[in-house]
mmCIF file of C-alpha atoms in Angstrom:
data_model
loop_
_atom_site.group_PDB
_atom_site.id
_atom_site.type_symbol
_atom_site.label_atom_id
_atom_site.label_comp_id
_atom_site.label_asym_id
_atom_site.label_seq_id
_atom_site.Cartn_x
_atom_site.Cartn_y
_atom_site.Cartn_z
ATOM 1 C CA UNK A 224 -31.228 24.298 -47.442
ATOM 2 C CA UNK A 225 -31.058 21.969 -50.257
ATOM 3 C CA UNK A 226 -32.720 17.984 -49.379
ATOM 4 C CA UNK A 227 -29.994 15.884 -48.485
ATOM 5 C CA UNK A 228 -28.821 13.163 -50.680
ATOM 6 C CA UNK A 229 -29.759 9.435 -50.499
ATOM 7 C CA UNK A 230 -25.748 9.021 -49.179
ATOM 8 C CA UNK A 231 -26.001 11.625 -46.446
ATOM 9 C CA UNK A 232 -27.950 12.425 -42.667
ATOM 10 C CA UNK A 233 -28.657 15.116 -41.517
ATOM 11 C CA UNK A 234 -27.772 16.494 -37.864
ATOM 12 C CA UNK A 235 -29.037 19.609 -35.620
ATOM 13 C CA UNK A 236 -26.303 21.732 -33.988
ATOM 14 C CA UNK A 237 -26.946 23.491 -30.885
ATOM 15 C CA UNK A 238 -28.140 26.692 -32.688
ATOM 16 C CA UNK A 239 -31.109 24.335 -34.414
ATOM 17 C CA UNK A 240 -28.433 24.523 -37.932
ATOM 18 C CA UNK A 241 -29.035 21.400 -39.405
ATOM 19 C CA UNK A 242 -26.032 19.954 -41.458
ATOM 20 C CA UNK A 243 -25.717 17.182 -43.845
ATOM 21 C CA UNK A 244 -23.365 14.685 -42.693
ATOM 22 C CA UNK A 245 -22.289 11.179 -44.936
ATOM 23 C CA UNK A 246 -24.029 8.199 -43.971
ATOM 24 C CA UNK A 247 -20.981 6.513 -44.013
ATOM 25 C CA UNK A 248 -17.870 7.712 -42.704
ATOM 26 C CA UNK A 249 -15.108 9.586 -44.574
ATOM 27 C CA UNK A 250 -12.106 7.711 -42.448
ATOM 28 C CA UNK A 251 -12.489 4.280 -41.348
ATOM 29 C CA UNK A 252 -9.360 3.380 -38.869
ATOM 30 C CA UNK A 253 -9.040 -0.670 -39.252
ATOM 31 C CA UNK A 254 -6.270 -2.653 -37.795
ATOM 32 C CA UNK A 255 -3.485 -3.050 -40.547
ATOM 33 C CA UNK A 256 -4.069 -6.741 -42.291
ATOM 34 C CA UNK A 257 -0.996 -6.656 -44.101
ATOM 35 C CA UNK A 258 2.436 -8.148 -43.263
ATOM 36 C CA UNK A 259 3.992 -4.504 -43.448
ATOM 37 C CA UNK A 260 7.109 -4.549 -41.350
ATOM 38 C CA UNK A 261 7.713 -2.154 -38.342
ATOM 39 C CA UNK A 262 8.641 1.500 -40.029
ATOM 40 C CA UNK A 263 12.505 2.052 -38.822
ATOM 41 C CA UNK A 264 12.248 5.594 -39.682
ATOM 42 C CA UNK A 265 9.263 6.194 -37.730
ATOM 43 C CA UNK A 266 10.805 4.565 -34.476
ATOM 44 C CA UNK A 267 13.666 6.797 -34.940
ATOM 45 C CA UNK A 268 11.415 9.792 -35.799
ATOM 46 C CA UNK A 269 10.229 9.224 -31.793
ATOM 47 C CA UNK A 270 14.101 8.464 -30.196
ATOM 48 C CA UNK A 271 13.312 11.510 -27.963
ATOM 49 C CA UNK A 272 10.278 8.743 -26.757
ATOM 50 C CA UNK A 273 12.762 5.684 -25.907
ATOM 51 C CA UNK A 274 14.920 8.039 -24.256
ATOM 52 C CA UNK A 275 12.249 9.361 -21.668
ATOM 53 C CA UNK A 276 10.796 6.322 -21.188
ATOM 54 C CA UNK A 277 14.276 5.009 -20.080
ATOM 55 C CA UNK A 278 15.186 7.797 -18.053
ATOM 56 C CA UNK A 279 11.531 8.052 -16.147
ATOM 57 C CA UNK A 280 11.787 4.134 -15.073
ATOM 58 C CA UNK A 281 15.412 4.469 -14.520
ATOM 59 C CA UNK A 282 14.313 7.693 -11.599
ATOM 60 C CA UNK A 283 11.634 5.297 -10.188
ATOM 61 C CA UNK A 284 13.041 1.913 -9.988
ATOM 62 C CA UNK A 285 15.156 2.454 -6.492
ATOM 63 C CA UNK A 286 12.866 5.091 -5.334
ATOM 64 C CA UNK A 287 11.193 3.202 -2.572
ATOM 65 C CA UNK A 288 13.716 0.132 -2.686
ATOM 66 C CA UNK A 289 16.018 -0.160 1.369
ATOM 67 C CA UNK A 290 19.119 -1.641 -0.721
ATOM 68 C CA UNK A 291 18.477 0.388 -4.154
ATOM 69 C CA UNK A 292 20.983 -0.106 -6.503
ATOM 70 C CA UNK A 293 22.984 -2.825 -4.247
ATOM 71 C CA UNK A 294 19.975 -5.092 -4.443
ATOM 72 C CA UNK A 295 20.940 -5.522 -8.101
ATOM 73 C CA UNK A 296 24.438 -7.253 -7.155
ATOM 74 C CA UNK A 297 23.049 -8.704 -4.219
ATOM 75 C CA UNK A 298 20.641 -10.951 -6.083
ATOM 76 C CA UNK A 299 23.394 -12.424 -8.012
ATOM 77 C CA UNK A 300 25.951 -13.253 -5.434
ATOM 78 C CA UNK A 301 23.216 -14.399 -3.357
ATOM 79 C CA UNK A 302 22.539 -16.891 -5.882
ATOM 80 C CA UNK A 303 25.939 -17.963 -6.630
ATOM 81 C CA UNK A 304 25.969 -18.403 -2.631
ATOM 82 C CA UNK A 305 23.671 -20.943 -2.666
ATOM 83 C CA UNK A 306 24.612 -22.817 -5.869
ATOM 84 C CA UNK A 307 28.417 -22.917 -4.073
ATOM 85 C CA UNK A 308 27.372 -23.941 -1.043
ATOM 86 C CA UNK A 309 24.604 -26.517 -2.397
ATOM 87 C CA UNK A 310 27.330 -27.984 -4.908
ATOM 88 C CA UNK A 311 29.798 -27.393 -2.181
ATOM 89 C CA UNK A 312 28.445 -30.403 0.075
ATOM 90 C CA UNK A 313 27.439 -32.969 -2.999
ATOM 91 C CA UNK A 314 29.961 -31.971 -4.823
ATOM 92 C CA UNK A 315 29.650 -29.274 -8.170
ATOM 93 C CA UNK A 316 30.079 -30.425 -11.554
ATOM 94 C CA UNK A 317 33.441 -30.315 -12.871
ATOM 95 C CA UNK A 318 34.663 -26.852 -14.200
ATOM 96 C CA UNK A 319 38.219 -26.086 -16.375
ATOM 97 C CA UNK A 320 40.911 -23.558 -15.630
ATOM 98 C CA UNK A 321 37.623 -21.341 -13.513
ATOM 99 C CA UNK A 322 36.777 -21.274 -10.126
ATOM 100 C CA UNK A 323 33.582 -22.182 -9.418
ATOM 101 C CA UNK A 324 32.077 -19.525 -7.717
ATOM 102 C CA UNK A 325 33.264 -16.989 -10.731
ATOM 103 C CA UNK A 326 31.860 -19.289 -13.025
ATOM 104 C CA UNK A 327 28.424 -19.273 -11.727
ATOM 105 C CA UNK A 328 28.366 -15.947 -11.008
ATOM 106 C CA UNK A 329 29.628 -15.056 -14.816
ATOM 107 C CA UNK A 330 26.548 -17.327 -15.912
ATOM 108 C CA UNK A 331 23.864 -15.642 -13.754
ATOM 109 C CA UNK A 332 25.017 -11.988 -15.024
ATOM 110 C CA UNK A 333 23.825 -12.625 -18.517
ATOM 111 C CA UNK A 334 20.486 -14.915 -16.955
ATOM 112 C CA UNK A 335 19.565 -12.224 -14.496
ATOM 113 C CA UNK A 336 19.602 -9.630 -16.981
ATOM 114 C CA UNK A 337 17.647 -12.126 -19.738
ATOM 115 C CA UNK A 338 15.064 -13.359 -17.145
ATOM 116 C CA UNK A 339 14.453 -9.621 -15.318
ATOM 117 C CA UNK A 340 14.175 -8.354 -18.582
ATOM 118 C CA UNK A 341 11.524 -10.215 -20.495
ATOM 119 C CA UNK A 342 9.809 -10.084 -17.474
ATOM 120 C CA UNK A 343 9.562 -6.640 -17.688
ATOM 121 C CA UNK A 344 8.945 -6.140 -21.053
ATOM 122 C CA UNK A 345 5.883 -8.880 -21.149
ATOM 123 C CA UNK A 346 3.924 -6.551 -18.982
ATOM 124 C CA UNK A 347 5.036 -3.465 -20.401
ATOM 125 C CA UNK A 348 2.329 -2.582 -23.087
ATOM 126 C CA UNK A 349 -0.096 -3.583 -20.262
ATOM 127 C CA UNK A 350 1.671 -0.891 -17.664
ATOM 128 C CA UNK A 351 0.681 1.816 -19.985
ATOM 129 C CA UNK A 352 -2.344 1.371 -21.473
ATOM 130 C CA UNK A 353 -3.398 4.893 -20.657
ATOM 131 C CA UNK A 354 -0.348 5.685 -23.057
ATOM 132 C CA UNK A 355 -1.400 3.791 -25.433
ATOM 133 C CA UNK A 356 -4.992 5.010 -25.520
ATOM 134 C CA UNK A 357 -4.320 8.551 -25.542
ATOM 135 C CA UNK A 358 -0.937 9.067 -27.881
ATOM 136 C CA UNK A 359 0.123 7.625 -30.814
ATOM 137 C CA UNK A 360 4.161 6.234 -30.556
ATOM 138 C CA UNK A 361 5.367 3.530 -31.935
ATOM 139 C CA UNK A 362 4.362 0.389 -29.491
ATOM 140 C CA UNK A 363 7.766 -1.439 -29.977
ATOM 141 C CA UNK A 364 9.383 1.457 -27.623
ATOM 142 C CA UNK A 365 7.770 0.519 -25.066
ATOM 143 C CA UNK A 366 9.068 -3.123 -24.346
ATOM 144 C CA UNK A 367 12.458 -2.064 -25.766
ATOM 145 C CA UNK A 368 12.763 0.394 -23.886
ATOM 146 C CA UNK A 369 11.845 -2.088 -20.524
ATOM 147 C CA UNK A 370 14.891 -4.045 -21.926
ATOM 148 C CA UNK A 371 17.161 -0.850 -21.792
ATOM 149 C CA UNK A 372 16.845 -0.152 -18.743
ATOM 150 C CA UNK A 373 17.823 -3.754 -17.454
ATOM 151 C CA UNK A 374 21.124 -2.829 -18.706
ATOM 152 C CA UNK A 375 21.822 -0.692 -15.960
ATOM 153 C CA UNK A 376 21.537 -3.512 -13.852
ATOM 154 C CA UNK A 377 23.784 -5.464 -15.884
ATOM 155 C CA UNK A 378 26.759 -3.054 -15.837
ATOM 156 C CA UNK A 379 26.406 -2.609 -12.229
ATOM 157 C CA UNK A 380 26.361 -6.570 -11.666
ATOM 158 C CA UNK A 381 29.378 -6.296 -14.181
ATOM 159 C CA UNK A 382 31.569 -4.190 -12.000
ATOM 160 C CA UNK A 383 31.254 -7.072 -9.006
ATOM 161 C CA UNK A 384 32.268 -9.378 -11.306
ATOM 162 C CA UNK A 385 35.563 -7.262 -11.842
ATOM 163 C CA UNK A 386 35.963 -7.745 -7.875
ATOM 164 C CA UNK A 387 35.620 -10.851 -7.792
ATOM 165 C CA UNK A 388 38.034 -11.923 -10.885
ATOM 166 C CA UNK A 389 40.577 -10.095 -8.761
ATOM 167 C CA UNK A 390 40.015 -11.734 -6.213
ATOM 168 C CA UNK A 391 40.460 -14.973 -7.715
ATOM 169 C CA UNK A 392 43.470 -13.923 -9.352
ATOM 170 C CA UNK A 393 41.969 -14.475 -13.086
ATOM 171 C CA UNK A 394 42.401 -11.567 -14.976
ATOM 172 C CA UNK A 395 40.772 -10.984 -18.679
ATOM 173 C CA UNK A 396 43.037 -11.009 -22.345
ATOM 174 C CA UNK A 397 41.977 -9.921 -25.731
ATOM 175 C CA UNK A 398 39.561 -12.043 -25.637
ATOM 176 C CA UNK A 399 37.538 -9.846 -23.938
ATOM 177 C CA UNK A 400 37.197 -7.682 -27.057
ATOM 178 C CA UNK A 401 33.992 -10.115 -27.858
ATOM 179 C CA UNK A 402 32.007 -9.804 -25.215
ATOM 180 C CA UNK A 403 30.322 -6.474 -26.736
ATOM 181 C CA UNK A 404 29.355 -8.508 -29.285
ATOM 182 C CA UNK A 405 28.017 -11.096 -27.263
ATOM 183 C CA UNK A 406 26.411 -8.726 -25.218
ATOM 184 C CA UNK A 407 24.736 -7.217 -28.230
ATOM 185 C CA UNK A 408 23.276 -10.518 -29.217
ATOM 186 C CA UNK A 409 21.872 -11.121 -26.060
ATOM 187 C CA UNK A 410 20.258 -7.534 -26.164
ATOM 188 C CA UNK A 411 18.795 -8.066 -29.500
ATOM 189 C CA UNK A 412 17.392 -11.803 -28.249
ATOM 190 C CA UNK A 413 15.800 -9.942 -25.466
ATOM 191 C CA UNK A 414 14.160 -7.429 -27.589
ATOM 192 C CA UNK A 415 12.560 -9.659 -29.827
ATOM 193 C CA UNK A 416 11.447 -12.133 -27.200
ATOM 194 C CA UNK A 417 10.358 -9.338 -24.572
ATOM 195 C CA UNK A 418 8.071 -7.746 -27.587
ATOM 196 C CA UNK A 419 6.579 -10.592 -29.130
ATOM 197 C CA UNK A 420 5.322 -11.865 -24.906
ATOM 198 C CA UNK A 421 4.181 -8.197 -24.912
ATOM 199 C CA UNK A 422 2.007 -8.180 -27.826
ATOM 200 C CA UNK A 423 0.612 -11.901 -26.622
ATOM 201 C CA UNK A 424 0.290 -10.801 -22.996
ATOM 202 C CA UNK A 425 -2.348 -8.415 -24.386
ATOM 203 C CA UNK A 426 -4.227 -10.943 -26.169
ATOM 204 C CA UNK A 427 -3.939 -14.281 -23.726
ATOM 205 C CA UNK A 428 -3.695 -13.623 -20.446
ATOM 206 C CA UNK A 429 -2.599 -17.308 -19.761
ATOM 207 C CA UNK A 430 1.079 -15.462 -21.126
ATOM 208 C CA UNK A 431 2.014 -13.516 -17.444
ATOM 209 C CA UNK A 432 1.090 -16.909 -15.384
ATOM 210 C CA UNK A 433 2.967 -19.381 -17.387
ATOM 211 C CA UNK A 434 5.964 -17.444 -18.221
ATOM 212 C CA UNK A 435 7.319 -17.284 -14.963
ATOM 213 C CA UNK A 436 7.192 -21.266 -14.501
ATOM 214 C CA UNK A 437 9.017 -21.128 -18.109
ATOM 215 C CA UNK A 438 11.573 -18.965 -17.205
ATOM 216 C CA UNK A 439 12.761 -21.339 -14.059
ATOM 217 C CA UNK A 440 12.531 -24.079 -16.550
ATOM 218 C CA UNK A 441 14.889 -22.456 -19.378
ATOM 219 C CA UNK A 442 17.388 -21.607 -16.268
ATOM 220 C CA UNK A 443 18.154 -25.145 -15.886
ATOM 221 C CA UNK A 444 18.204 -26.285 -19.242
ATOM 222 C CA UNK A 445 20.992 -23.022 -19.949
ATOM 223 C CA UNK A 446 24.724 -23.621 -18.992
ATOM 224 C CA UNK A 447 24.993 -21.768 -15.756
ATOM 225 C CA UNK A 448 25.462 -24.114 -12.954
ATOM 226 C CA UNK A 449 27.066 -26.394 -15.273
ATOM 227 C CA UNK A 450 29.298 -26.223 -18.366
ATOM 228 C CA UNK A 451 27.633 -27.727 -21.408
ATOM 229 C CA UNK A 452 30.744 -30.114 -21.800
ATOM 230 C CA UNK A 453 27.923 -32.610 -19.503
ATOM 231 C CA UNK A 454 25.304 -32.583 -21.791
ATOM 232 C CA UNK A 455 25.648 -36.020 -23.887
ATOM 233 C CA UNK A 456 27.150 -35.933 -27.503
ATOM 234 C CA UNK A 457 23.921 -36.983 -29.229
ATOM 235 C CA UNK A 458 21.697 -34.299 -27.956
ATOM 236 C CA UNK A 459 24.303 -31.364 -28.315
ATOM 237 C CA UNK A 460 22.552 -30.532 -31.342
ATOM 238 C CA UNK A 461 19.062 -29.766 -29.886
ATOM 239 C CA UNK A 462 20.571 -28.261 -26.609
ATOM 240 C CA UNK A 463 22.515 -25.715 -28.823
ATOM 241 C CA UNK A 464 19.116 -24.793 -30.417
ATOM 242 C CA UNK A 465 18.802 -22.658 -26.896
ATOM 243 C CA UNK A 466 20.184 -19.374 -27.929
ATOM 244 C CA UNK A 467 21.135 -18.850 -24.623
ATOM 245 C CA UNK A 468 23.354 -21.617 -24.591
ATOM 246 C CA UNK A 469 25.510 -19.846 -27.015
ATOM 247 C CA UNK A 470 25.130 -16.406 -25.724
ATOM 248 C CA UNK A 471 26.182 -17.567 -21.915
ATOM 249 C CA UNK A 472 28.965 -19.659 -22.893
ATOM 250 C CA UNK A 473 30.597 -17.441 -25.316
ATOM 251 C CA UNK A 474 30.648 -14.472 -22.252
ATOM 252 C CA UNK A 475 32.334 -17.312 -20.277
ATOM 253 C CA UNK A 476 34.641 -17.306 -23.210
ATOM 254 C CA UNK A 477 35.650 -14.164 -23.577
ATOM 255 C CA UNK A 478 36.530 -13.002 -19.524
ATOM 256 C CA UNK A 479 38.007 -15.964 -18.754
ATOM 257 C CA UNK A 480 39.793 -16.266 -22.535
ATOM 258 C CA UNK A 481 38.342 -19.909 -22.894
ATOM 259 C CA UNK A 482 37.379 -22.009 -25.965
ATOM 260 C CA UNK A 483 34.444 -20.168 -28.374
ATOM 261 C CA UNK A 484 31.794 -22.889 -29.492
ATOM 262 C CA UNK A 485 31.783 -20.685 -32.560
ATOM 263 C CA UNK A 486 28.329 -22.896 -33.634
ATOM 264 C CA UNK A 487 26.201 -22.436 -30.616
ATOM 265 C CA UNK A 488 27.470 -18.679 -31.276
ATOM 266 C CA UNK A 489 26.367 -18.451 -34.763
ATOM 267 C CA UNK A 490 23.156 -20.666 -34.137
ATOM 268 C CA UNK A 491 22.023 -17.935 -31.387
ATOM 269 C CA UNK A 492 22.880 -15.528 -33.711
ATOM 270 C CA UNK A 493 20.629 -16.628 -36.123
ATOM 271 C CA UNK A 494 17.933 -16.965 -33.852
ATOM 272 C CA UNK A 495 17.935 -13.697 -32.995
ATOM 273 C CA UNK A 496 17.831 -12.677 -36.609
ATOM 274 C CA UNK A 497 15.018 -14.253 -37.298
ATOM 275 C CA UNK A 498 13.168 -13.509 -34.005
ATOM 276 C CA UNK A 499 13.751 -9.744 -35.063
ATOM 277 C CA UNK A 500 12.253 -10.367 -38.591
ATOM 278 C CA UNK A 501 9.375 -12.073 -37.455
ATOM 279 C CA UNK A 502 8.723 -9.865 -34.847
ATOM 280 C CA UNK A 503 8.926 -7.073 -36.903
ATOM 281 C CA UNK A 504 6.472 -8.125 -39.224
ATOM 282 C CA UNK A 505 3.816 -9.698 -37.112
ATOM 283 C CA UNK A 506 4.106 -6.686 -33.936
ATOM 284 C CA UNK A 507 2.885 -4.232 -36.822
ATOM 285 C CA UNK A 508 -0.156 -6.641 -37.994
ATOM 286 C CA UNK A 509 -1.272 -6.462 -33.832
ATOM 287 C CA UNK A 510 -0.276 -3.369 -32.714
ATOM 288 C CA UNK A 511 -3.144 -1.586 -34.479
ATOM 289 C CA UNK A 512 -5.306 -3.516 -31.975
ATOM 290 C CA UNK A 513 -3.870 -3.104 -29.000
ATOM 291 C CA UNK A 514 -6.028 0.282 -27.834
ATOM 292 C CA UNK A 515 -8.969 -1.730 -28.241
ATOM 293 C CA UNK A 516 -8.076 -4.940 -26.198
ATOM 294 C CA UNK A 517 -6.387 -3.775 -23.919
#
């Protein structure tokens, strides 16, 4: 057998064959440096992916719950229980042409689902890294898809909220037509805020202690006990910067067919736009890391 050249080894299989091999190898896998955004078509390429991941957390989420599925309208009304009753005796903040109970509950619906959510989705990279190690998907499924299936829990809350409109005697118009819309916005939010915590969770641990404490925080400073009409004139402009704000108010809007703040509405719709466009440019420059860190 020829000598092997200055570039190559040599290695002994089990049968004493000895075979040249490169000194260096012919593949190198790096993480990807570039600001390459996240490949659409390649996401869609593993749909069948999303779709089993939804439907496989969807079979365990009740399995060992007592209330199951009832827990997920329970934790709102409880809520709105205590908020009444707490307002009830000092006396709640003053609310138009809504009672107040329905109005709480309508602004914990959209909350519960935004809170529960990115959650979720923060630790969901972490949940699988088996997954991750051993088969290559597209990483942005999995926090997307931890967002998915919180809307289950949504349209179940949804349906007490029907009950309860009737009960009140407030019944929905036209205006109703925009709450897909607004719905869609707060999806999208979600999505981009639930996958860029994910990739960071990997990295900084400090992300799954802190974000909890965050979360309370960003409930208070969101229109949900209160209607934003309290917040003074000259800081309307930075409170409106919380796409929440918009999101939460603008659901208000359209079941009780109330005003639309149509700039808190457009400012949380640009938000999310350019959450998505970062995120999908900066979730491909990490991802390649992930099976490494984590």
């Amino acid at each position: 057998m020829p000598a092997a050249s200055s570039n190559m080894r040599s290695s002994s299989t089990a049968h004493g064959l000895s075979i040249a091999l490169p000194r260096e190898p012919l593949l190198k896998i790096r993480p990807n440096r570039s600001w390459a955004a996240i490949d659409l078509r390649e996401v869609w390429a593993h749909r069948e992916i999303f779709f089993l991941l939804i439907w496989r957390d969807l079979k365990l989420r009740y399995r060992q719950t007592l209330l199951g599925a009832a827990w997920v309208i329970l934790q709102p009304l409880l809520m709105t229980l205590v908020f009444t009753v707490f307002f009830g005796l000092i006396g709640h903040p003053p609310v138009k042409n809504v009672p107040y109970p329905l109005f709480v509950y309508a602004g914990l619906l959209p909350w519960t689902f935004f809170s529960t959510a990115v959650l979720g989705s923060s630790y969901s990279l972490i949940s699988q890294a088996d997954m991750i190690r051993k088969t290559y998907f597209p990483r942005v499924l999995l926090p997307a898809a931890a967002v998915a299936v919180r809307l289950s829990d949504f349209i179940i809350s949804l349906t007490a909220l029907i009950f309860l409109m009737i009960y009140y005697g407030v019944y929905p118009t036209a205006s109703i037509l925009w709450m897909a819309l607004v719905v869609l916005n707060l999806f999208l939010f979600t999505v981009g805020l639930g996958t860029w915590l994910a990739a960071l969770n990997i990295r900084y641990e400090d992300v799954g202690t802190v974000l909890p404490v965050l979360l309370q925080i960003w409930m208070f400073v969101s229109p949900i006990i209160y209607p934003s009409s309290l917040v003074p004139r000259r800081w309307t402009w930075l409170y409106y910067l919380n796409p929440l704000a918009g999101i939460i108010e603008g659901f208000r809007a359209s079941l009780f067919n109330l005003e639309f703040n149509r700039a808190s509405l457009l400012v949380s719709f640009l938000v999310t736009i350019f959450l998505l466009v970062l995120i999908s440019f900066s979730f491909r420059r990490m991802e390649d890391g992930f099976a490494d860190i984590i």
